[in-house]
């Protein structure tokens, strides 16, 4: 079940903020890279900070898996094109693409400055576009492939108190990007789906959010995020990684153009009357 032996996975943002090799709280890309490798995939992990991807590589290799890394800015077309070529030359193809790079910035339609808007669109949408643009032709050669885009419930559930308009807009935009890609390449055997994480306890919470929205009170922030979840507990990067694993696997062979929401019923609770 969910055997990825013989497959190659290209995972973007395969490191995690905070590069402590002993960290136990990981980002979604790092957990995904490690889980796909555990299931037998050869992983090509790219990250803006190669040193972060190298931490992931060391974990995979220590467990007996296979991983290579590259320092890549996923918003830069020539960087992405070279990394895809390097992966193909090293591992012979690409079967799984995980477009995981993304992140939020605060601001409303009025308070967000134009530069932040442009950066957010590049960070959350262009990265998935470029990954797909260069990987799909490789998948077409084998008439098979699975693309998984990582969105966020921020595209489904918004707060007037804390707007991050570009993040919400781009993450919901990924739903349409996924559907359009799934339909266009279905006859070529390529599937495309979105994983939609909710409130997750990832490295981001520990290293960035505690400072930006948590007033340097990490435990207070964790408690507040836990309290918002129907189960009383945030999810974590492994929950995201397991949804990605299913969509990457042959068992999901007829699943395409859709979303898996990994939020412990948080959006369901938000929409109840
Ligand atoms: N953490 C959460 O609670 C949460 C919730 C919902 C959705 N998400 C989504 O999950 C994805 C991963 O988030 P995370 O918090 O686990 O990641 P993260 O913030 O830990 O980042 C993962 C890696 O991405 C790399 N990166 C950043 N910009 C890059 C670029 N331009 N090119 C290549 N690499 C780049 C970083 O160096 C980092 O190592 C994002 O798309 C995010 O929006 C996260």
mmCIF file of C-alpha atoms and ligand atoms in Angstrom:
data_model
loop_
_atom_site.group_PDB
_atom_site.id
_atom_site.type_symbol
_atom_site.label_atom_id
_atom_site.label_comp_id
_atom_site.label_asym_id
_atom_site.label_seq_id
_atom_site.Cartn_x
_atom_site.Cartn_y
_atom_site.Cartn_z
ATOM 1 C CA UNK A 1 0.000 0.000 0.000
ATOM 2 C CA UNK A 2 1.135 3.520 -0.873
ATOM 3 C CA UNK A 3 4.378 2.072 -2.218
ATOM 4 C CA UNK A 4 6.493 4.673 -4.015
ATOM 5 C CA UNK A 5 9.394 2.403 -4.954
ATOM 6 C CA UNK A 6 10.724 3.308 -8.395
ATOM 7 C CA UNK A 7 9.220 6.807 -8.270
ATOM 8 C CA UNK A 8 11.022 10.157 -8.144
ATOM 9 C CA UNK A 9 9.558 13.034 -6.128
ATOM 10 C CA UNK A 10 10.469 16.691 -6.673
ATOM 11 C CA UNK A 11 9.583 18.521 -3.438
ATOM 12 C CA UNK A 12 9.792 22.319 -3.199
ATOM 13 C CA UNK A 13 10.489 24.044 0.106
ATOM 14 C CA UNK A 14 11.895 20.738 1.327
ATOM 15 C CA UNK A 15 13.663 22.392 4.248
ATOM 16 C CA UNK A 16 12.005 24.020 7.206
ATOM 17 C CA UNK A 17 12.400 27.408 8.833
ATOM 18 C CA UNK A 18 14.859 26.943 11.697
ATOM 19 C CA UNK A 19 17.558 24.534 10.546
ATOM 20 C CA UNK A 20 18.245 22.770 13.848
ATOM 21 C CA UNK A 21 19.031 19.169 12.806
ATOM 22 C CA UNK A 22 17.472 17.942 16.084
ATOM 23 C CA UNK A 23 14.235 19.933 15.710
ATOM 24 C CA UNK A 24 11.154 17.803 16.291
ATOM 25 C CA UNK A 25 8.617 20.299 14.932
ATOM 26 C CA UNK A 26 8.966 20.351 11.141
ATOM 27 C CA UNK A 27 7.562 22.231 8.157
ATOM 28 C CA UNK A 28 5.194 20.554 5.698
ATOM 29 C CA UNK A 29 7.782 20.184 2.920
ATOM 30 C CA UNK A 30 10.333 18.568 5.219
ATOM 31 C CA UNK A 31 7.872 16.003 6.610
ATOM 32 C CA UNK A 32 6.583 15.308 3.089
ATOM 33 C CA UNK A 33 10.091 14.735 1.707
ATOM 34 C CA UNK A 34 10.942 12.346 4.550
ATOM 35 C CA UNK A 35 7.630 10.438 4.303
ATOM 36 C CA UNK A 36 7.832 10.019 0.511
ATOM 37 C CA UNK A 37 11.411 8.721 0.910
ATOM 38 C CA UNK A 38 10.252 6.289 3.631
ATOM 39 C CA UNK A 39 7.711 4.930 1.131
ATOM 40 C CA UNK A 40 10.497 4.288 -1.377
ATOM 41 C CA UNK A 41 10.623 7.429 -3.548
ATOM 42 C CA UNK A 42 13.901 9.010 -4.543
ATOM 43 C CA UNK A 43 13.504 12.607 -3.376
ATOM 44 C CA UNK A 44 14.914 15.700 -5.059
ATOM 45 C CA UNK A 45 14.422 18.417 -2.434
ATOM 46 C CA UNK A 46 14.789 22.045 -3.429
ATOM 47 C CA UNK A 47 14.864 25.070 -1.173
ATOM 48 C CA UNK A 48 15.847 28.710 -1.380
ATOM 49 C CA UNK A 49 18.241 27.861 1.443
ATOM 50 C CA UNK A 50 20.106 24.755 0.310
ATOM 51 C CA UNK A 51 21.366 24.243 3.856
ATOM 52 C CA UNK A 52 17.766 23.705 4.994
ATOM 53 C CA UNK A 53 17.176 21.067 2.302
ATOM 54 C CA UNK A 54 20.489 19.458 3.278
ATOM 55 C CA UNK A 55 19.178 18.935 6.821
ATOM 56 C CA UNK A 56 16.245 17.026 5.286
ATOM 57 C CA UNK A 57 18.618 15.053 3.032
ATOM 58 C CA UNK A 58 20.712 14.009 6.052
ATOM 59 C CA UNK A 59 17.585 12.728 7.841
ATOM 60 C CA UNK A 60 16.491 10.736 4.768
ATOM 61 C CA UNK A 61 19.938 9.238 4.186
ATOM 62 C CA UNK A 62 20.310 8.317 7.875
ATOM 63 C CA UNK A 63 17.100 6.271 7.454
ATOM 64 C CA UNK A 64 18.530 4.558 4.340
ATOM 65 C CA UNK A 65 16.565 6.601 1.800
ATOM 66 C CA UNK A 66 17.737 8.393 -1.314
ATOM 67 C CA UNK A 67 17.762 12.181 -1.598
ATOM 68 C CA UNK A 68 19.548 14.923 -3.491
ATOM 69 C CA UNK A 69 19.108 18.670 -2.990
ATOM 70 C CA UNK A 70 19.550 21.954 -4.821
ATOM 71 C CA UNK A 71 19.419 25.599 -3.797
ATOM 72 C CA UNK A 72 16.567 26.964 -5.893
ATOM 73 C CA UNK A 73 14.416 30.073 -5.870
ATOM 74 C CA UNK A 74 11.077 28.681 -7.055
ATOM 75 C CA UNK A 75 10.047 32.159 -8.257
ATOM 76 C CA UNK A 76 12.938 32.200 -10.742
ATOM 77 C CA UNK A 77 12.220 30.401 -14.038
ATOM 78 C CA UNK A 78 15.816 29.603 -14.999
ATOM 79 C CA UNK A 79 16.532 28.310 -11.468
ATOM 80 C CA UNK A 80 13.533 25.980 -11.685
ATOM 81 C CA UNK A 81 14.338 24.809 -15.215
ATOM 82 C CA UNK A 82 17.938 23.933 -14.180
ATOM 83 C CA UNK A 83 16.816 22.110 -11.040
ATOM 84 C CA UNK A 84 14.304 20.015 -12.994
ATOM 85 C CA UNK A 85 17.037 19.123 -15.514
ATOM 86 C CA UNK A 86 19.406 18.220 -12.656
ATOM 87 C CA UNK A 87 16.789 15.955 -11.087
ATOM 88 C CA UNK A 88 16.105 14.204 -14.396
ATOM 89 C CA UNK A 89 19.802 13.722 -15.071
ATOM 90 C CA UNK A 90 20.355 12.313 -11.562
ATOM 91 C CA UNK A 91 17.247 10.177 -11.108
ATOM 92 C CA UNK A 92 15.966 9.615 -14.674
ATOM 93 C CA UNK A 93 12.584 11.382 -14.503
ATOM 94 C CA UNK A 94 9.981 12.919 -12.197
ATOM 95 C CA UNK A 95 6.790 11.104 -11.134
ATOM 96 C CA UNK A 96 5.636 13.315 -8.252
ATOM 97 C CA UNK A 97 5.762 17.109 -7.935
ATOM 98 C CA UNK A 98 4.928 18.707 -4.597
ATOM 99 C CA UNK A 99 4.508 22.478 -4.949
ATOM 100 C CA UNK A 100 4.886 23.290 -1.269
ATOM 101 C CA UNK A 101 6.541 26.738 -1.265
ATOM 102 C CA UNK A 102 4.285 29.441 0.115
ATOM 103 C CA UNK A 103 3.623 31.726 3.041
ATOM 104 C CA UNK A 104 1.605 34.684 4.238
ATOM 105 C CA UNK A 105 2.054 38.398 4.776
ATOM 106 C CA UNK A 106 -0.372 40.603 6.688
ATOM 107 C CA UNK A 107 -2.413 43.365 5.108
ATOM 108 C CA UNK A 108 -5.755 44.303 3.580
ATOM 109 C CA UNK A 109 -6.625 45.629 0.127
ATOM 110 C CA UNK A 110 -5.741 49.073 1.511
ATOM 111 C CA UNK A 111 -2.873 48.475 3.924
ATOM 112 C CA UNK A 112 -0.856 46.014 1.814
ATOM 113 C CA UNK A 113 1.746 47.744 -0.304
ATOM 114 C CA UNK A 114 2.053 46.876 -3.982
ATOM 115 C CA UNK A 115 5.475 45.234 -3.593
ATOM 116 C CA UNK A 116 4.185 42.837 -0.916
ATOM 117 C CA UNK A 117 1.178 41.965 -3.102
ATOM 118 C CA UNK A 118 3.498 41.158 -6.035
ATOM 119 C CA UNK A 119 5.836 39.118 -3.820
ATOM 120 C CA UNK A 120 2.919 37.168 -2.364
ATOM 121 C CA UNK A 121 1.559 36.319 -5.811
ATOM 122 C CA UNK A 122 5.001 35.122 -6.857
ATOM 123 C CA UNK A 123 5.594 33.177 -3.629
ATOM 124 C CA UNK A 124 2.233 31.393 -3.555
ATOM 125 C CA UNK A 125 1.207 31.075 -7.224
ATOM 126 C CA UNK A 126 4.187 31.589 -9.520
ATOM 127 C CA UNK A 127 6.123 28.898 -7.635
ATOM 128 C CA UNK A 128 3.419 26.313 -8.450
ATOM 129 C CA UNK A 129 3.198 27.611 -12.030
ATOM 130 C CA UNK A 130 6.941 27.299 -12.638
ATOM 131 C CA UNK A 131 7.186 23.901 -10.963
ATOM 132 C CA UNK A 132 4.372 22.613 -13.160
ATOM 133 C CA UNK A 133 5.643 24.352 -16.307
ATOM 134 C CA UNK A 134 8.978 22.536 -16.229
ATOM 135 C CA UNK A 135 7.941 19.220 -14.660
ATOM 136 C CA UNK A 136 4.828 18.422 -16.720
ATOM 137 C CA UNK A 137 6.785 17.901 -19.987
ATOM 138 C CA UNK A 138 8.948 15.365 -18.104
ATOM 139 C CA UNK A 139 5.840 13.560 -16.805
ATOM 140 C CA UNK A 140 4.326 13.573 -20.306
ATOM 141 C CA UNK A 141 7.247 11.472 -21.547
ATOM 142 C CA UNK A 142 6.029 8.607 -19.310
ATOM 143 C CA UNK A 143 2.306 9.484 -19.650
ATOM 144 C CA UNK A 144 2.091 9.450 -15.874
ATOM 145 C CA UNK A 145 2.520 11.817 -12.962
ATOM 146 C CA UNK A 146 0.995 13.323 -9.844
ATOM 147 C CA UNK A 147 1.170 17.001 -8.927
ATOM 148 C CA UNK A 148 0.185 18.132 -5.450
ATOM 149 C CA UNK A 149 -0.209 21.832 -4.654
ATOM 150 C CA UNK A 150 -0.200 22.961 -1.029
ATOM 151 C CA UNK A 151 -2.859 25.608 -0.360
ATOM 152 C CA UNK A 152 -4.310 26.739 2.984
ATOM 153 C CA UNK A 153 -7.698 27.112 4.653
ATOM 154 C CA UNK A 154 -6.810 30.825 4.654
ATOM 155 C CA UNK A 155 -8.353 30.704 1.171
ATOM 156 C CA UNK A 156 -11.626 29.426 2.633
ATOM 157 C CA UNK A 157 -11.892 31.054 6.035
ATOM 158 C CA UNK A 158 -11.125 34.715 6.571
ATOM 159 C CA UNK A 159 -10.984 37.022 9.540
ATOM 160 C CA UNK A 160 -11.770 40.744 9.499
ATOM 161 C CA UNK A 161 -9.382 41.140 12.452
ATOM 162 C CA UNK A 162 -6.350 39.734 10.668
ATOM 163 C CA UNK A 163 -6.437 40.153 6.911
ATOM 164 C CA UNK A 164 -3.764 38.602 4.735
ATOM 165 C CA UNK A 165 -5.525 39.347 1.500
ATOM 166 C CA UNK A 166 -2.857 38.218 -0.931
ATOM 167 C CA UNK A 167 -2.354 34.921 0.922
ATOM 168 C CA UNK A 168 -6.098 34.170 0.994
ATOM 169 C CA UNK A 169 -6.468 35.134 -2.662
ATOM 170 C CA UNK A 170 -3.474 33.198 -3.958
ATOM 171 C CA UNK A 171 -4.198 30.080 -1.897
ATOM 172 C CA UNK A 172 -7.759 29.958 -3.245
ATOM 173 C CA UNK A 173 -6.279 30.634 -6.693
ATOM 174 C CA UNK A 174 -4.353 27.369 -6.353
ATOM 175 C CA UNK A 175 -7.684 25.496 -6.367
ATOM 176 C CA UNK A 176 -8.369 26.840 -9.877
ATOM 177 C CA UNK A 177 -4.766 26.257 -10.969
ATOM 178 C CA UNK A 178 -5.110 22.640 -9.849
ATOM 179 C CA UNK A 179 -8.421 22.053 -11.620
ATOM 180 C CA UNK A 180 -7.257 23.647 -14.877
ATOM 181 C CA UNK A 181 -4.041 21.594 -14.849
ATOM 182 C CA UNK A 182 -5.885 18.371 -13.989
ATOM 183 C CA UNK A 183 -8.311 18.784 -16.880
ATOM 184 C CA UNK A 184 -5.713 19.861 -19.419
ATOM 185 C CA UNK A 185 -3.337 16.952 -18.771
ATOM 186 C CA UNK A 186 -5.773 14.162 -17.814
ATOM 187 C CA UNK A 187 -5.399 12.390 -21.164
ATOM 188 C CA UNK A 188 -1.619 12.394 -20.651
ATOM 189 C CA UNK A 189 -2.061 10.438 -17.413
ATOM 190 C CA UNK A 190 -1.151 13.375 -15.183
ATOM 191 C CA UNK A 191 -3.186 14.010 -12.056
ATOM 192 C CA UNK A 192 -3.222 17.278 -10.116
ATOM 193 C CA UNK A 193 -4.711 17.883 -6.667
ATOM 194 C CA UNK A 194 -4.583 20.353 -3.801
ATOM 195 C CA UNK A 195 -3.893 19.661 -0.141
ATOM 196 C CA UNK A 196 -5.427 22.324 2.078
ATOM 197 C CA UNK A 197 -3.831 22.465 5.540
ATOM 198 C CA UNK A 198 -5.633 24.091 8.458
ATOM 199 C CA UNK A 199 -3.974 25.372 11.614
ATOM 200 C CA UNK A 200 -0.830 23.257 11.851
ATOM 201 C CA UNK A 201 1.856 23.183 14.520
ATOM 202 C CA UNK A 202 4.850 23.510 12.211
ATOM 203 C CA UNK A 203 8.279 25.101 12.491
ATOM 204 C CA UNK A 204 6.745 28.318 11.171
ATOM 205 C CA UNK A 205 4.679 28.667 14.343
ATOM 206 C CA UNK A 206 7.758 28.284 16.527
ATOM 207 C CA UNK A 207 10.145 30.430 14.505
ATOM 208 C CA UNK A 208 8.060 33.149 12.871
ATOM 209 C CA UNK A 209 4.476 33.390 14.055
ATOM 210 C CA UNK A 210 5.442 33.457 17.723
ATOM 211 C CA UNK A 211 7.229 36.745 16.948
ATOM 212 C CA UNK A 212 4.917 38.252 14.302
ATOM 213 C CA UNK A 213 1.491 37.495 15.801
ATOM 214 C CA UNK A 214 2.283 35.838 19.126
ATOM 215 C CA UNK A 215 3.959 38.745 20.975
ATOM 216 C CA UNK A 216 6.902 36.375 21.671
ATOM 217 C CA UNK A 217 4.625 34.142 23.756
ATOM 218 C CA UNK A 218 4.961 30.815 21.924
ATOM 219 C CA UNK A 219 2.902 28.784 24.409
ATOM 220 C CA UNK A 220 0.159 31.431 24.416
ATOM 221 C CA UNK A 221 0.025 31.300 20.617
ATOM 222 C CA UNK A 222 -0.057 27.480 20.591
ATOM 223 C CA UNK A 223 -2.865 27.500 23.178
ATOM 224 C CA UNK A 224 -4.898 30.005 21.131
ATOM 225 C CA UNK A 225 -4.431 28.051 17.895
ATOM 226 C CA UNK A 226 -5.301 24.754 19.622
ATOM 227 C CA UNK A 227 -8.446 26.292 21.102
ATOM 228 C CA UNK A 228 -9.720 27.270 17.640
ATOM 229 C CA UNK A 229 -9.635 23.646 16.433
ATOM 230 C CA UNK A 230 -12.716 21.417 16.985
ATOM 231 C CA UNK A 231 -10.526 18.668 18.504
ATOM 232 C CA UNK A 232 -8.741 21.182 20.735
ATOM 233 C CA UNK A 233 -5.459 20.501 18.944
ATOM 234 C CA UNK A 234 -3.716 21.767 15.826
ATOM 235 C CA UNK A 235 -2.587 19.284 13.203
ATOM 236 C CA UNK A 236 1.062 18.938 12.262
ATOM 237 C CA UNK A 237 3.275 18.546 9.208
ATOM 238 C CA UNK A 238 2.828 14.739 9.209
ATOM 239 C CA UNK A 239 -0.915 15.163 8.706
ATOM 240 C CA UNK A 240 -0.177 17.190 5.579
ATOM 241 C CA UNK A 241 2.497 14.734 4.453
ATOM 242 C CA UNK A 242 0.145 11.735 4.711
ATOM 243 C CA UNK A 243 -2.462 13.463 2.514
ATOM 244 C CA UNK A 244 0.294 14.219 -0.010
ATOM 245 C CA UNK A 245 1.455 10.594 0.131
ATOM 246 C CA UNK A 246 -2.034 9.310 -0.706
ATOM 247 C CA UNK A 247 -2.393 11.700 -3.651
ATOM 248 C CA UNK A 248 1.102 10.796 -4.882
ATOM 249 C CA UNK A 249 0.413 7.073 -4.768
ATOM 250 C CA UNK A 250 -1.076 4.799 -7.431
ATOM 251 C CA UNK A 251 -3.948 4.093 -5.004
ATOM 252 C CA UNK A 252 -5.161 7.646 -5.791
ATOM 253 C CA UNK A 253 -5.043 6.865 -9.517
ATOM 254 C CA UNK A 254 -8.584 8.139 -10.177
ATOM 255 C CA UNK A 255 -8.375 11.155 -7.849
ATOM 256 C CA UNK A 256 -7.695 14.361 -9.761
ATOM 257 C CA UNK A 257 -8.771 17.997 -9.917
ATOM 258 C CA UNK A 258 -9.876 18.100 -6.305
ATOM 259 C CA UNK A 259 -8.876 19.092 -2.784
ATOM 260 C CA UNK A 260 -8.176 17.242 0.442
ATOM 261 C CA UNK A 261 -8.747 19.530 3.413
ATOM 262 C CA UNK A 262 -6.546 18.562 6.363
ATOM 263 C CA UNK A 263 -7.944 20.745 9.139
ATOM 264 C CA UNK A 264 -9.609 18.527 11.750
ATOM 265 C CA UNK A 265 -13.066 19.887 10.723
ATOM 266 C CA UNK A 266 -12.109 23.517 11.343
ATOM 267 C CA UNK A 267 -13.645 24.858 8.120
ATOM 268 C CA UNK A 268 -16.695 22.656 8.624
ATOM 269 C CA UNK A 269 -17.124 24.229 12.059
ATOM 270 C CA UNK A 270 -16.685 27.745 10.638
ATOM 271 C CA UNK A 271 -19.441 27.209 8.109
ATOM 272 C CA UNK A 272 -22.018 25.743 10.524
ATOM 273 C CA UNK A 273 -25.137 27.839 11.236
HETATM 274 N N1 LIG B 1 2.513 26.068 8.679
HETATM 275 C C1 LIG B 1 1.192 26.112 8.647
HETATM 276 O O1 LIG B 1 0.515 26.158 9.670
HETATM 277 C C2 LIG B 1 0.489 26.113 7.298
HETATM 278 C C3 LIG B 1 -0.896 26.159 7.266
HETATM 279 C C4 LIG B 1 -1.532 26.152 6.034
HETATM 280 C C5 LIG B 1 -0.789 26.079 4.872
HETATM 281 N N2 LIG B 1 0.572 26.045 4.934
HETATM 282 C C6 LIG B 1 1.310 25.992 3.671
HETATM 283 O O2 LIG B 1 2.231 24.917 3.701
HETATM 284 C C7 LIG B 1 3.371 25.234 2.908
HETATM 285 C C8 LIG B 1 4.635 25.040 3.712
HETATM 286 O O3 LIG B 1 4.564 25.867 4.835
HETATM 287 P P1 LIG B 1 5.543 25.640 6.053
HETATM 288 O O4 LIG B 1 5.109 26.609 7.106
HETATM 289 O O5 LIG B 1 5.607 24.209 6.396
HETATM 290 O O6 LIG B 1 6.897 26.083 5.350
HETATM 291 P P2 LIG B 1 8.159 26.916 5.848
HETATM 292 O O7 LIG B 1 7.739 28.354 6.065
HETATM 293 O O8 LIG B 1 8.789 26.147 6.947
HETATM 294 O O9 LIG B 1 9.027 26.914 4.517
HETATM 295 C C9 LIG B 1 9.528 25.727 3.974
HETATM 296 C C10 LIG B 1 10.748 26.067 3.179
HETATM 297 O O10 LIG B 1 10.421 26.843 2.016
HETATM 298 C C11 LIG B 1 11.595 27.548 1.664
HETATM 299 N N3 LIG B 1 11.308 28.622 0.697
HETATM 300 C C12 LIG B 1 10.762 29.835 0.918
HETATM 301 N N4 LIG B 1 10.696 30.535 -0.236
HETATM 302 C C13 LIG B 1 11.198 29.751 -1.212
HETATM 303 C C14 LIG B 1 11.408 29.915 -2.614
HETATM 304 N N5 LIG B 1 11.081 31.049 -3.255
HETATM 305 N N6 LIG B 1 11.970 28.887 -3.323
HETATM 306 C C15 LIG B 1 12.324 27.732 -2.696
HETATM 307 N N7 LIG B 1 12.157 27.539 -1.364
HETATM 308 C C16 LIG B 1 11.595 28.525 -0.635
HETATM 309 C C17 LIG B 1 12.096 28.053 3.004
HETATM 310 O O11 LIG B 1 13.494 28.349 2.939
HETATM 311 C C18 LIG B 1 11.794 26.903 3.952
HETATM 312 O O12 LIG B 1 12.905 26.090 4.225
HETATM 313 C C19 LIG B 1 3.174 26.677 2.432
HETATM 314 O O13 LIG B 1 2.654 26.679 1.131
HETATM 315 C C20 LIG B 1 2.156 27.225 3.412
HETATM 316 O O14 LIG B 1 1.407 28.292 2.882
HETATM 317 C C21 LIG B 1 1.221 26.059 6.120
#
